[in-house]
Amino acid sequence: MRAEKSRYFVRNIEEDIMYKILKAEKLNEIVYLMVVEAPMVAKHCQPGQFIIVKLDDAGERVPLTICDYDREAGTVTIVFQPIGASTEKFAKLQTGDAFEDFVGPLGCPSEFVNEDIEELKKEKILFVAGGVGTAPVYPQVKWLHEHGIDADVIVGAKTKDLVILEKEMEAVAGNLYVTTDDGSYGRSGMVTKVIDDLVAEGKTYTRCVAIGPMIMMKFCCLTTKKYDIPTIVSMNPIMVDGTGMCGACRVIVGGEVKFACVDGPEFDGHLIDWDLAMKRQQMYKTEEGRALLKEREGDTHHGGCGNCGGDE
């Protein structure tokens, strides 16, 4: 069941108004957290949505999932890992600096937002967060907790030093299971091993939400499928411009063309063609690959512009 798209697209178009950074923190060697003053965006945020950040006139548009929001304080929290020129510049910003553009909220909210709370309380929900994927998982778990629903959460990272938001997640999760690939903290092994272990221990789940690197989400879905656990994933990691016009986040879901930024970012993970999606991401990294994809995919190469049918 797909959540209703947000009705709100908030942007301050006054040239002299910037989005001030109230807090800039380095969570570990590769991940940064910022609390940004953006009252109109915060007013309409829902779990599962994302924003687009732009540092200045020359900066790139960078889509980032919302990690947290405070409507009363008028703030939105973002978490990111520098992987390009723009996010490298973001990492150098300090408290008191500001972004020129902070657009959102965009995308469809988590499906929980539009469901009956009393029916949700009857479910047993499992969240699986991998690496920076812990950031978009947190607001969903927090939202459920605020509505009297405690979900189990698996947080996975390569090493102890790369685990993020553990205390915050522990405060809102029913049960929190931390695992590291190298066994340096918490349980030892991949998040899929923890899923297997929990089921073997007698745990039963009616739904799973998995967010993290594509390869992690793929194998989470393979694992949950054998236990008949419906699974939602977020394809935010493959977004580039956040409008569907670049064609980067084109994905096949149940045999249909979808775009993470205009149709998602969340989809039924058991219906995604993961092998094709990962192969496509590798091709998209080069100019030649992008040209080939555009040629092969024709009118369905991009969506969201209103002309190609990709957003229908």
C-alpha positions as a Markdown table, in Angstrom:
| # | Residue | x | y | z |
|---|---|---|---|---|
| 1 | Met | 0.0 | 0.0 | 0.0 |
| 2 | Arg | 1.5 | 3.3 | -1.1 |
| 3 | Ala | 1.3 | 6.3 | 1.1 |
| 4 | Glu | -0.2 | 9.5 | -0.2 |
| 5 | Lys | 2.2 | 12.0 | -1.6 |
| 6 | Ser | 2.8 | 15.1 | 0.4 |
| 7 | Arg | 0.8 | 18.1 | -0.5 |
| 8 | Tyr | 3.5 | 20.4 | 0.7 |
| 9 | Phe | 6.5 | 21.7 | -1.2 |
| 10 | Val | 7.9 | 24.5 | 1.0 |
| 11 | Arg | 10.7 | 26.8 | -0.1 |
| 12 | Asn | 11.6 | 30.3 | 1.0 |
| 13 | Ile | 12.1 | 32.3 | -2.1 |
| 14 | Glu | 13.2 | 35.5 | -0.4 |
| 15 | Glu | 16.8 | 36.0 | -1.5 |
| 16 | Asp | 18.0 | 37.5 | 1.8 |
| 17 | Ile | 16.7 | 34.6 | 4.0 |
| 18 | Met | 19.0 | 31.6 | 4.6 |
| 19 | Tyr | 18.6 | 28.4 | 6.6 |
| 20 | Lys | 20.8 | 28.7 | 9.6 |
| 21 | Ile | 22.6 | 25.7 | 11.0 |
| 22 | Leu | 21.9 | 25.6 | 14.8 |
| 23 | Lys | 24.0 | 22.5 | 15.4 |
| 24 | Ala | 26.8 | 20.9 | 13.5 |
| 25 | Glu | 28.2 | 17.6 | 14.8 |
| 26 | Lys | 30.5 | 14.9 | 13.5 |
| 27 | Leu | 29.0 | 11.6 | 14.6 |
| 28 | Asn | 32.0 | 9.6 | 13.5 |
| 29 | Glu | 34.8 | 9.8 | 11.0 |
| 30 | Ile | 32.5 | 9.7 | 8.0 |
| 31 | Val | 29.0 | 10.8 | 9.1 |
| 32 | Tyr | 27.8 | 14.3 | 10.0 |
| 33 | Leu | 24.6 | 15.6 | 11.7 |
| 34 | Met | 23.1 | 19.1 | 11.4 |
| 35 | Val | 20.1 | 20.7 | 12.9 |
| 36 | Val | 18.8 | 23.3 | 10.6 |
| 37 | Glu | 16.4 | 26.2 | 11.3 |
| 38 | Ala | 13.5 | 25.7 | 8.7 |
| 39 | Pro | 10.1 | 26.4 | 10.4 |
| 40 | Met | 7.9 | 25.9 | 7.4 |
| 41 | Val | 9.6 | 22.7 | 6.4 |
| 42 | Ala | 9.5 | 21.4 | 10.0 |
| 43 | Lys | 5.8 | 22.2 | 10.2 |
| 44 | His | 4.9 | 19.7 | 7.5 |
| 45 | Cys | 7.5 | 16.9 | 7.9 |
| 46 | Gln | 6.4 | 13.3 | 8.1 |
| 47 | Pro | 8.6 | 10.2 | 8.6 |
| 48 | Gly | 9.9 | 8.8 | 5.4 |
| 49 | Gln | 10.2 | 12.1 | 3.5 |
| 50 | Phe | 13.3 | 13.9 | 2.3 |
| 51 | Ile | 14.5 | 17.4 | 1.6 |
| 52 | Ile | 16.8 | 18.9 | -1.0 |
| 53 | Val | 19.7 | 21.0 | 0.3 |
| 54 | Lys | 21.7 | 23.6 | -1.7 |
| 55 | Leu | 24.6 | 25.4 | -0.2 |
| 56 | Asp | 24.7 | 28.4 | -2.6 |
| 57 | Asp | 24.0 | 29.6 | -6.1 |
| 58 | Ala | 26.8 | 27.4 | -7.5 |
| 59 | Gly | 26.0 | 24.4 | -5.4 |
| 60 | Glu | 24.4 | 21.1 | -6.4 |
| 61 | Arg | 20.9 | 20.0 | -5.3 |
| 62 | Val | 21.5 | 17.2 | -2.7 |
| 63 | Pro | 18.5 | 15.1 | -1.6 |
| 64 | Leu | 18.7 | 13.9 | 2.0 |
| 65 | Thr | 16.3 | 11.9 | 4.1 |
| 66 | Ile | 14.9 | 13.7 | 7.2 |
| 67 | Cys | 16.4 | 12.2 | 10.4 |
| 68 | Asp | 14.3 | 14.2 | 12.8 |
| 69 | Tyr | 12.1 | 17.3 | 13.1 |
| 70 | Asp | 10.8 | 19.6 | 15.8 |
| 71 | Arg | 7.6 | 21.5 | 14.8 |
| 72 | Glu | 7.7 | 23.7 | 17.9 |
| 73 | Ala | 11.4 | 24.7 | 17.6 |
| 74 | Gly | 11.0 | 24.9 | 13.8 |
| 75 | Thr | 14.0 | 22.7 | 13.1 |
| 76 | Val | 14.9 | 19.8 | 10.8 |
| 77 | Thr | 17.8 | 17.3 | 11.5 |
| 78 | Ile | 19.8 | 15.9 | 8.6 |
| 79 | Val | 22.5 | 13.3 | 8.6 |
| 80 | Phe | 24.9 | 12.8 | 5.7 |
| 81 | Gln | 28.1 | 11.1 | 4.6 |
| 82 | Pro | 30.3 | 13.2 | 2.3 |
| 83 | Ile | 30.5 | 11.4 | -1.1 |
| 84 | Gly | 30.8 | 14.2 | -3.5 |
| 85 | Ala | 32.0 | 17.8 | -3.9 |
| 86 | Ser | 28.8 | 19.4 | -2.4 |
| 87 | Thr | 28.6 | 17.1 | 0.6 |
| 88 | Glu | 32.3 | 17.6 | 1.2 |
| 89 | Lys | 31.5 | 21.4 | 1.5 |
| 90 | Phe | 28.6 | 20.6 | 3.8 |
| 91 | Ala | 31.0 | 18.8 | 6.1 |
| 92 | Lys | 33.1 | 22.0 | 6.5 |
| 93 | Leu | 30.1 | 24.1 | 7.7 |
| 94 | Gln | 29.8 | 25.0 | 11.4 |
| 95 | Thr | 27.2 | 26.2 | 13.8 |
| 96 | Gly | 26.0 | 29.6 | 12.6 |
| 97 | Asp | 26.6 | 29.0 | 8.9 |
| 98 | Ala | 23.6 | 28.6 | 6.6 |
| 99 | Phe | 22.2 | 26.9 | 3.5 |
| 100 | Glu | 20.8 | 29.0 | 0.7 |
| 101 | Asp | 18.0 | 26.4 | -0.1 |
| 102 | Phe | 16.3 | 23.9 | 2.1 |
| 103 | Val | 13.4 | 22.5 | 0.0 |
| 104 | Gly | 10.8 | 20.1 | 1.3 |
| 105 | Pro | 9.3 | 18.0 | 2.6 |
| 106 | Leu | 9.3 | 15.9 | -0.5 |
| 107 | Gly | 8.3 | 12.3 | -1.4 |
| 108 | Cys | 5.6 | 10.1 | 0.1 |
| 109 | Pro | 5.5 | 9.7 | 3.9 |
| 110 | Ser | 5.9 | 6.3 | 5.5 |
| 111 | Glu | 2.8 | 4.2 | 5.0 |
| 112 | Phe | 2.4 | 4.1 | 8.8 |
| 113 | Val | 1.3 | 7.7 | 8.8 |
| 114 | Asn | -1.9 | 7.0 | 7.0 |
| 115 | Glu | -2.9 | 3.8 | 8.7 |
| 116 | Asp | -5.2 | 3.2 | 11.6 |
| 117 | Ile | -3.3 | 3.4 | 14.9 |
| 118 | Glu | -5.3 | 0.7 | 16.7 |
| 119 | Glu | -4.7 | -1.7 | 13.8 |
| 120 | Leu | -1.0 | -0.8 | 13.9 |
| 121 | Lys | -0.9 | -1.7 | 17.6 |
| 122 | Lys | -1.8 | -5.3 | 16.7 |
| 123 | Glu | 1.3 | -5.6 | 14.5 |
| 124 | Lys | 4.8 | -6.6 | 15.3 |
| 125 | Ile | 7.1 | -4.5 | 13.2 |
| 126 | Leu | 10.9 | -4.9 | 12.6 |
| 127 | Phe | 13.2 | -2.2 | 11.4 |
| 128 | Val | 16.6 | -3.0 | 9.9 |
| 129 | Ala | 19.0 | -0.1 | 9.5 |
| 130 | Gly | 22.4 | -0.3 | 7.8 |
| 131 | Gly | 25.0 | 2.4 | 8.3 |
| 132 | Val | 23.7 | 5.9 | 7.5 |
| 133 | Gly | 20.3 | 4.2 | 6.9 |
| 134 | Thr | 19.9 | 4.5 | 10.6 |
| 135 | Ala | 19.1 | 8.2 | 10.1 |
| 136 | Pro | 15.8 | 7.7 | 8.1 |
| 137 | Val | 14.8 | 4.7 | 10.2 |
| 138 | Tyr | 14.9 | 6.8 | 13.4 |
| 139 | Pro | 12.0 | 9.2 | 12.7 |
| 140 | Gln | 9.7 | 6.2 | 11.8 |
| 141 | Val | 10.5 | 4.3 | 15.0 |
| 142 | Lys | 10.1 | 7.5 | 17.0 |
| 143 | Trp | 6.7 | 8.3 | 15.3 |
| 144 | Leu | 5.4 | 4.8 | 16.2 |
| 145 | His | 6.7 | 5.1 | 19.7 |
| 146 | Glu | 4.9 | 8.4 | 20.2 |
| 147 | His | 1.7 | 6.6 | 19.1 |
| 148 | Gly | 2.2 | 3.8 | 21.6 |
| 149 | Ile | 3.8 | 1.3 | 19.3 |
| 150 | Asp | 7.2 | -0.2 | 20.1 |
| 151 | Ala | 9.0 | -1.8 | 17.2 |
| 152 | Asp | 12.1 | -4.0 | 17.2 |
| 153 | Val | 15.1 | -2.4 | 15.6 |
| 154 | Ile | 18.3 | -3.9 | 14.2 |
| 155 | Val | 21.1 | -1.4 | 13.6 |
| 156 | Gly | 24.1 | -2.7 | 11.7 |
| 157 | Ala | 27.5 | -1.2 | 10.9 |
| 158 | Lys | 30.9 | -2.4 | 9.8 |
| 159 | Thr | 32.6 | -1.5 | 13.1 |
| 160 | Lys | 31.8 | -0.1 | 16.5 |
| 161 | Asp | 33.1 | 3.3 | 15.5 |
| 162 | Leu | 30.5 | 3.5 | 12.7 |
| 163 | Val | 27.4 | 2.9 | 14.8 |
| 164 | Ile | 25.3 | 6.0 | 14.9 |
| 165 | Leu | 22.3 | 7.3 | 16.9 |
| 166 | Glu | 22.4 | 4.3 | 19.2 |
| 167 | Lys | 21.1 | 6.2 | 22.3 |
| 168 | Glu | 18.4 | 8.0 | 20.4 |
| 169 | Met | 17.2 | 4.7 | 18.9 |
| 170 | Glu | 17.4 | 2.9 | 22.2 |
| 171 | Ala | 15.0 | 5.5 | 23.7 |
| 172 | Val | 12.2 | 4.8 | 21.1 |
| 173 | Ala | 12.7 | 1.1 | 20.1 |
| 174 | Gly | 10.9 | -1.7 | 21.8 |
| 175 | Asn | 14.1 | -3.9 | 21.5 |
| 176 | Leu | 17.3 | -2.7 | 19.9 |
| 177 | Tyr | 19.8 | -5.1 | 18.5 |
| 178 | Val | 23.2 | -3.6 | 17.4 |
| 179 | Thr | 25.4 | -5.7 | 15.2 |
| 180 | Thr | 28.8 | -5.1 | 13.6 |
| 181 | Asp | 30.4 | -6.9 | 10.7 |
| 182 | Asp | 33.6 | -7.4 | 12.5 |
| 183 | Gly | 32.1 | -8.3 | 15.9 |
| 184 | Ser | 33.7 | -5.3 | 17.6 |
| 185 | Tyr | 30.4 | -4.3 | 19.2 |
| 186 | Gly | 27.0 | -5.8 | 20.0 |
| 187 | Arg | 26.3 | -8.9 | 18.0 |
| 188 | Ser | 28.6 | -10.2 | 15.4 |
| 189 | Gly | 27.7 | -10.5 | 11.7 |
| 190 | Met | 25.4 | -8.9 | 9.1 |
| 191 | Val | 21.9 | -7.7 | 9.8 |
| 192 | Thr | 20.5 | -10.6 | 7.9 |
| 193 | Lys | 22.1 | -13.0 | 10.4 |
| 194 | Val | 20.3 | -11.1 | 13.2 |
| 195 | Ile | 17.0 | -11.5 | 11.4 |
| 196 | Asp | 17.6 | -15.3 | 11.1 |
| 197 | Asp | 18.6 | -15.4 | 14.8 |
| 198 | Leu | 15.5 | -13.5 | 16.0 |
| 199 | Val | 13.2 | -15.8 | 14.0 |
| 200 | Ala | 15.0 | -18.8 | 15.3 |
| 201 | Glu | 14.5 | -17.5 | 18.8 |
| 202 | Gly | 10.8 | -17.5 | 18.2 |
| 203 | Lys | 10.2 | -13.9 | 17.2 |
| 204 | Thr | 7.4 | -13.3 | 14.7 |
| 205 | Tyr | 6.9 | -10.1 | 12.6 |
| 206 | Thr | 4.1 | -8.9 | 10.5 |
| 207 | Arg | 6.1 | -6.3 | 8.7 |
| 208 | Cys | 9.7 | -5.2 | 8.1 |
| 209 | Val | 11.2 | -1.9 | 7.0 |
| 210 | Ala | 14.8 | -2.0 | 5.8 |
| 211 | Ile | 16.9 | 1.0 | 4.9 |
| 212 | Gly | 20.6 | 1.2 | 4.1 |
| 213 | Pro | 22.9 | 0.4 | 1.2 |
| 214 | Met | 21.3 | -1.3 | -1.8 |
| 215 | Ile | 23.1 | -4.6 | -1.3 |
| 216 | Met | 22.0 | -4.7 | 2.3 |
| 217 | Met | 18.4 | -4.0 | 1.4 |
| 218 | Lys | 18.5 | -6.7 | -1.3 |
| 219 | Phe | 19.7 | -9.4 | 1.1 |
| 220 | Cys | 17.3 | -8.2 | 3.8 |
| 221 | Cys | 14.5 | -8.8 | 1.3 |
| 222 | Leu | 15.7 | -12.2 | 0.3 |
| 223 | Thr | 15.8 | -13.1 | 4.0 |
| 224 | Thr | 12.4 | -11.7 | 5.0 |
| 225 | Lys | 10.8 | -13.3 | 1.9 |
| 226 | Lys | 11.7 | -16.8 | 3.1 |
| 227 | Tyr | 9.8 | -16.0 | 6.3 |
| 228 | Asp | 6.9 | -14.4 | 4.5 |
| 229 | Ile | 7.5 | -11.0 | 6.1 |
| 230 | Pro | 6.3 | -8.1 | 3.9 |
| 231 | Thr | 9.2 | -5.7 | 3.6 |
| 232 | Ile | 9.4 | -2.0 | 2.7 |
| 233 | Val | 12.6 | -0.4 | 1.6 |
| 234 | Ser | 13.7 | 3.2 | 0.9 |
| 235 | Met | 15.4 | 3.9 | -2.4 |
| 236 | Asn | 16.6 | 7.3 | -1.3 |
| 237 | Pro | 20.2 | 6.2 | -1.7 |
| 238 | Ile | 19.9 | 6.2 | -5.5 |
| 239 | Met | 18.4 | 9.7 | -5.8 |
| 240 | Val | 20.4 | 12.5 | -7.4 |
| 241 | Asp | 18.3 | 15.6 | -8.3 |
| 242 | Gly | 15.2 | 14.7 | -6.3 |
| 243 | Thr | 12.7 | 15.5 | -9.2 |
| 244 | Gly | 12.9 | 12.4 | -11.4 |
| 245 | Met | 14.2 | 14.4 | -14.3 |
| 246 | Cys | 17.7 | 13.1 | -14.2 |
| 247 | Gly | 16.7 | 9.4 | -14.5 |
| 248 | Ala | 19.0 | 8.3 | -11.7 |
| 249 | Cys | 16.4 | 6.8 | -9.4 |
| 250 | Arg | 14.5 | 4.8 | -12.0 |
| 251 | Val | 13.6 | 1.4 | -10.6 |
| 252 | Ile | 11.5 | -1.5 | -11.7 |
| 253 | Val | 8.9 | -2.4 | -9.0 |
| 254 | Gly | 6.6 | -5.3 | -9.8 |
| 255 | Gly | 7.4 | -4.9 | -13.5 |
| 256 | Glu | 6.5 | -1.2 | -13.5 |
| 257 | Val | 8.8 | 1.8 | -13.9 |
| 258 | Lys | 9.0 | 3.9 | -10.8 |
| 259 | Phe | 11.1 | 6.8 | -9.6 |
| 260 | Ala | 12.2 | 7.0 | -6.0 |
| 261 | Cys | 11.8 | 10.7 | -5.7 |
| 262 | Val | 8.4 | 11.2 | -7.2 |
| 263 | Asp | 6.8 | 7.7 | -6.5 |
| 264 | Gly | 8.6 | 6.8 | -3.3 |
| 265 | Pro | 11.1 | 6.8 | -1.8 |
| 266 | Glu | 9.6 | 3.7 | -0.2 |
| 267 | Phe | 8.6 | 0.6 | -2.1 |
| 268 | Asp | 7.7 | -3.0 | -1.6 |
| 269 | Gly | 11.2 | -4.5 | -1.4 |
| 270 | His | 10.0 | -8.0 | -2.6 |
| 271 | Leu | 8.8 | -6.5 | -5.9 |
| 272 | Ile | 12.0 | -4.6 | -6.7 |
| 273 | Asp | 14.3 | -6.0 | -9.4 |
| 274 | Trp | 17.5 | -5.6 | -7.3 |
| 275 | Asp | 20.0 | -7.0 | -9.8 |
| 276 | Leu | 18.8 | -4.6 | -12.5 |
| 277 | Ala | 18.8 | -1.7 | -10.1 |
| 278 | Met | 22.3 | -2.3 | -8.9 |
| 279 | Lys | 23.6 | -2.8 | -12.5 |
| 280 | Arg | 21.9 | 0.4 | -13.5 |
| 281 | Gln | 23.5 | 2.3 | -10.7 |
| 282 | Gln | 27.0 | 1.2 | -11.9 |
| 283 | Met | 26.2 | 2.3 | -15.5 |
| 284 | Tyr | 24.8 | 5.7 | -14.3 |
| 285 | Lys | 28.2 | 6.6 | -12.8 |
| 286 | Thr | 29.7 | 7.3 | -16.2 |
| 287 | Glu | 28.7 | 9.8 | -18.9 |
| 288 | Glu | 28.7 | 7.0 | -21.5 |
| 289 | Gly | 26.6 | 4.8 | -19.2 |
| 290 | Arg | 24.0 | 7.6 | -18.7 |
| 291 | Ala | 23.8 | 8.1 | -22.5 |
| 292 | Leu | 23.3 | 4.4 | -23.1 |
| 293 | Leu | 20.5 | 4.2 | -20.4 |
| 294 | Lys | 18.8 | 7.2 | -21.9 |
| 295 | Glu | 18.9 | 5.6 | -25.4 |
| 296 | Arg | 17.6 | 2.2 | -24.1 |
| 297 | Glu | 14.9 | 3.5 | -21.8 |
| 298 | Gly | 13.5 | 6.2 | -24.1 |
| 299 | Asp | 10.5 | 8.1 | -22.8 |
| 300 | Thr | 10.6 | 6.2 | -19.5 |
| 301 | His | 14.2 | 7.3 | -18.7 |
| 302 | His | 13.0 | 10.1 | -16.4 |
| 303 | Gly | 9.9 | 11.1 | -14.6 |
| 304 | Gly | 8.5 | 14.0 | -12.7 |
| 305 | Cys | 8.7 | 16.5 | -15.5 |
| 306 | Gly | 5.1 | 16.1 | -16.5 |
| 307 | Asn | 5.9 | 15.3 | -20.1 |
| 308 | Cys | 7.3 | 11.7 | -20.3 |
| 309 | Gly | 4.6 | 9.8 | -18.3 |
| 310 | Gly | 7.1 | 8.6 | -15.8 |
| 311 | Asp | 5.2 | 10.3 | -13.0 |
| 312 | Glu | 1.8 | 9.0 | -13.9 |
